[in-house]
Amino acid sequence: MIATLVADHVRWRRDRRERDRDTLRTTFTEFLAALSAARDVFARMEPSPDRVGKGHVAVGEHGVYAAQQHLELVAQRTLVDKAGCATLSLLDFHDAVVAGHSPDSSEHVRAWRAARQARTALIEEMRIALQRT
């Protein structure tokens, strides 16, 4: 009887870890997909100086904030911070594009690289979180 209870408890813990990992994986995927969708739209935007500083509206329209809020509910603080950095970098990229900086300008390239680096750092933190779970 005790052996059965112990086995059930071990099985319950294993199942719980797997559900937690699946929740994290789904949440991470949704956030990365929203970031990518917004970035792709931003990359094709026409210059419009009146939109500089208004990337938060476009980010919200692409579900980045909603996905980030979901991430905040399930992820550790370090990962949430990196997600915030990725969102801010995306906003900077938006501003570089709508300010009229051409794709080969230093401003555009710097913003693009910063967004890519923030995303890469976030993905690495996500991998670490999934390994811990």
Short mmCIF file of C-alpha atoms in Angstrom, two decimals:
data_model
loop_
_atom_site.label_atom_id
_atom_site.label_comp_id
_atom_site.label_asym_id
_atom_site.label_seq_id
_atom_site.Cartn_x
_atom_site.Cartn_y
_atom_site.Cartn_z
CA MET A 1 0.00 0.00 0.00
CA ILE A 2 2.76 2.49 0.88
CA ALA A 3 4.66 1.49 -2.25
CA THR A 4 1.57 2.28 -4.31
CA LEU A 5 1.19 5.69 -2.67
CA VAL A 6 4.84 6.50 -3.27
CA ALA A 7 4.60 5.38 -6.90
CA ASP A 8 1.44 7.47 -7.38
CA HIS A 9 3.13 10.50 -5.86
CA VAL A 10 6.20 10.10 -8.09
CA ARG A 11 3.96 9.74 -11.13
CA TRP A 12 1.93 12.82 -10.08
CA ARG A 13 5.12 14.91 -9.69
CA ARG A 14 6.43 13.77 -13.09
CA ASP A 15 3.09 14.57 -14.74
CA ARG A 16 3.00 17.97 -13.03
CA ARG A 17 6.51 18.82 -14.25
CA GLU A 18 5.55 17.83 -17.78
CA ARG A 19 2.41 20.02 -17.67
CA ASP A 20 4.46 22.92 -16.32
CA ARG A 21 7.02 22.46 -19.10
CA ASP A 22 4.26 22.34 -21.72
CA THR A 23 2.73 25.53 -20.32
CA LEU A 24 6.07 27.30 -20.44
CA ARG A 25 6.84 26.04 -23.95
CA THR A 26 3.46 27.21 -25.24
CA THR A 27 3.77 30.60 -23.54
CA PHE A 28 7.30 31.08 -24.85
CA THR A 29 6.26 30.14 -28.37
CA GLU A 30 3.31 32.54 -28.34
CA PHE A 31 5.48 35.42 -27.15
CA LEU A 32 8.21 34.76 -29.72
CA ALA A 33 5.60 34.45 -32.49
CA ALA A 34 4.04 37.79 -31.51
CA LEU A 35 7.48 39.45 -31.44
CA SER A 36 8.34 38.04 -34.85
CA ALA A 37 5.03 39.06 -36.39
CA ALA A 38 5.42 42.63 -35.15
CA ARG A 39 9.06 42.80 -36.25
CA ASP A 40 8.17 41.57 -39.75
CA VAL A 41 5.44 44.20 -40.07
CA PHE A 42 7.74 46.91 -38.75
CA ALA A 43 10.45 45.97 -41.24
CA ARG A 44 8.03 46.67 -44.11
CA MET A 45 6.63 49.95 -42.78
CA GLU A 46 6.99 53.12 -44.75
CA PRO A 47 8.66 56.10 -43.12
CA SER A 48 6.19 58.18 -41.16
CA PRO A 49 7.79 60.58 -38.68
CA ASP A 50 4.46 61.12 -36.91
CA ARG A 51 4.55 57.44 -35.85
CA VAL A 52 7.91 57.74 -34.06
CA GLY A 53 7.35 56.91 -30.41
CA LYS A 54 4.03 55.20 -31.14
CA GLY A 55 5.33 51.69 -31.60
CA HIS A 56 3.59 50.61 -28.41
CA VAL A 57 0.29 50.84 -30.28
CA ALA A 58 1.57 48.60 -33.08
CA VAL A 59 3.16 46.19 -30.59
CA GLY A 60 -0.19 45.91 -28.82
CA GLU A 61 -1.99 45.29 -32.10
CA HIS A 62 0.25 42.31 -32.79
CA GLY A 63 -0.43 40.71 -29.42
CA VAL A 64 3.03 41.27 -27.97
CA TYR A 65 1.78 42.86 -24.77
CA ALA A 66 -0.87 40.20 -24.21
CA ALA A 67 1.70 37.44 -24.74
CA GLN A 68 4.15 39.24 -22.46
CA GLN A 69 1.55 39.49 -19.71
CA HIS A 70 0.91 35.75 -19.98
CA LEU A 71 4.65 35.18 -19.77
CA GLU A 72 4.79 37.29 -16.61
CA LEU A 73 2.35 34.90 -14.95
CA VAL A 74 4.35 31.72 -15.55
CA ALA A 75 8.02 32.64 -15.98
CA GLN A 76 10.79 33.55 -13.58
CA ARG A 77 11.81 37.18 -13.11
CA THR A 78 15.04 36.94 -15.15
CA LEU A 79 13.13 35.65 -18.14
CA VAL A 80 10.42 38.29 -17.76
CA ASP A 81 13.13 40.97 -17.68
CA LYS A 82 14.68 39.64 -20.89
CA ALA A 83 11.23 39.59 -22.51
CA GLY A 84 10.82 43.24 -21.54
CA CYS A 85 14.18 44.05 -23.11
CA ALA A 86 13.15 42.25 -26.30
CA THR A 87 9.94 44.30 -26.45
CA LEU A 88 11.80 47.56 -25.86
CA SER A 89 14.33 46.68 -28.56
CA LEU A 90 11.46 45.99 -30.93
CA LEU A 91 10.03 49.43 -30.13
CA ASP A 92 13.40 51.00 -30.92
CA PHE A 93 13.47 49.12 -34.23
CA HIS A 94 9.99 50.41 -35.03
CA ASP A 95 11.12 53.96 -34.37
CA ALA A 96 14.21 53.57 -36.57
CA VAL A 97 12.07 52.35 -39.47
CA VAL A 98 9.30 54.94 -39.23
CA ALA A 99 11.85 57.72 -38.70
CA GLY A 100 12.94 56.98 -42.26
CA HIS A 101 16.32 55.37 -41.63
CA SER A 102 17.14 53.23 -44.63
CA PRO A 103 17.93 49.55 -44.09
CA ASP A 104 21.63 50.18 -44.71
CA SER A 105 21.87 53.14 -42.32
CA SER A 106 23.77 52.74 -39.07
CA GLU A 107 20.64 53.62 -37.04
CA HIS A 108 18.56 50.94 -38.74
CA VAL A 109 21.30 48.31 -38.52
CA ARG A 110 21.98 49.13 -34.86
CA ALA A 111 18.28 48.85 -33.97
CA TRP A 112 17.89 45.62 -35.96
CA ARG A 113 20.94 44.05 -34.29
CA ALA A 114 19.81 45.12 -30.82
CA ALA A 115 16.38 43.57 -31.41
CA ARG A 116 17.97 40.37 -32.69
CA GLN A 117 20.42 40.19 -29.76
CA ALA A 118 17.64 40.79 -27.22
CA ARG A 119 15.60 38.02 -28.84
CA THR A 120 18.59 35.66 -28.84
CA ALA A 121 19.25 36.35 -25.14
CA LEU A 122 15.57 35.73 -24.41
CA ILE A 123 15.58 32.42 -26.29
CA GLU A 124 18.66 31.29 -24.35
CA GLU A 125 16.93 32.13 -21.06
CA MET A 126 13.85 30.23 -22.28
CA ARG A 127 15.95 27.16 -23.01
CA ILE A 128 17.46 27.32 -19.54
CA ALA A 129 13.99 27.62 -17.98
CA LEU A 130 12.73 24.60 -19.92
CA GLN A 131 15.72 22.53 -18.82
CA ARG A 132 15.08 23.45 -15.17
CA THR A 133 11.44 22.46 -15.33
#
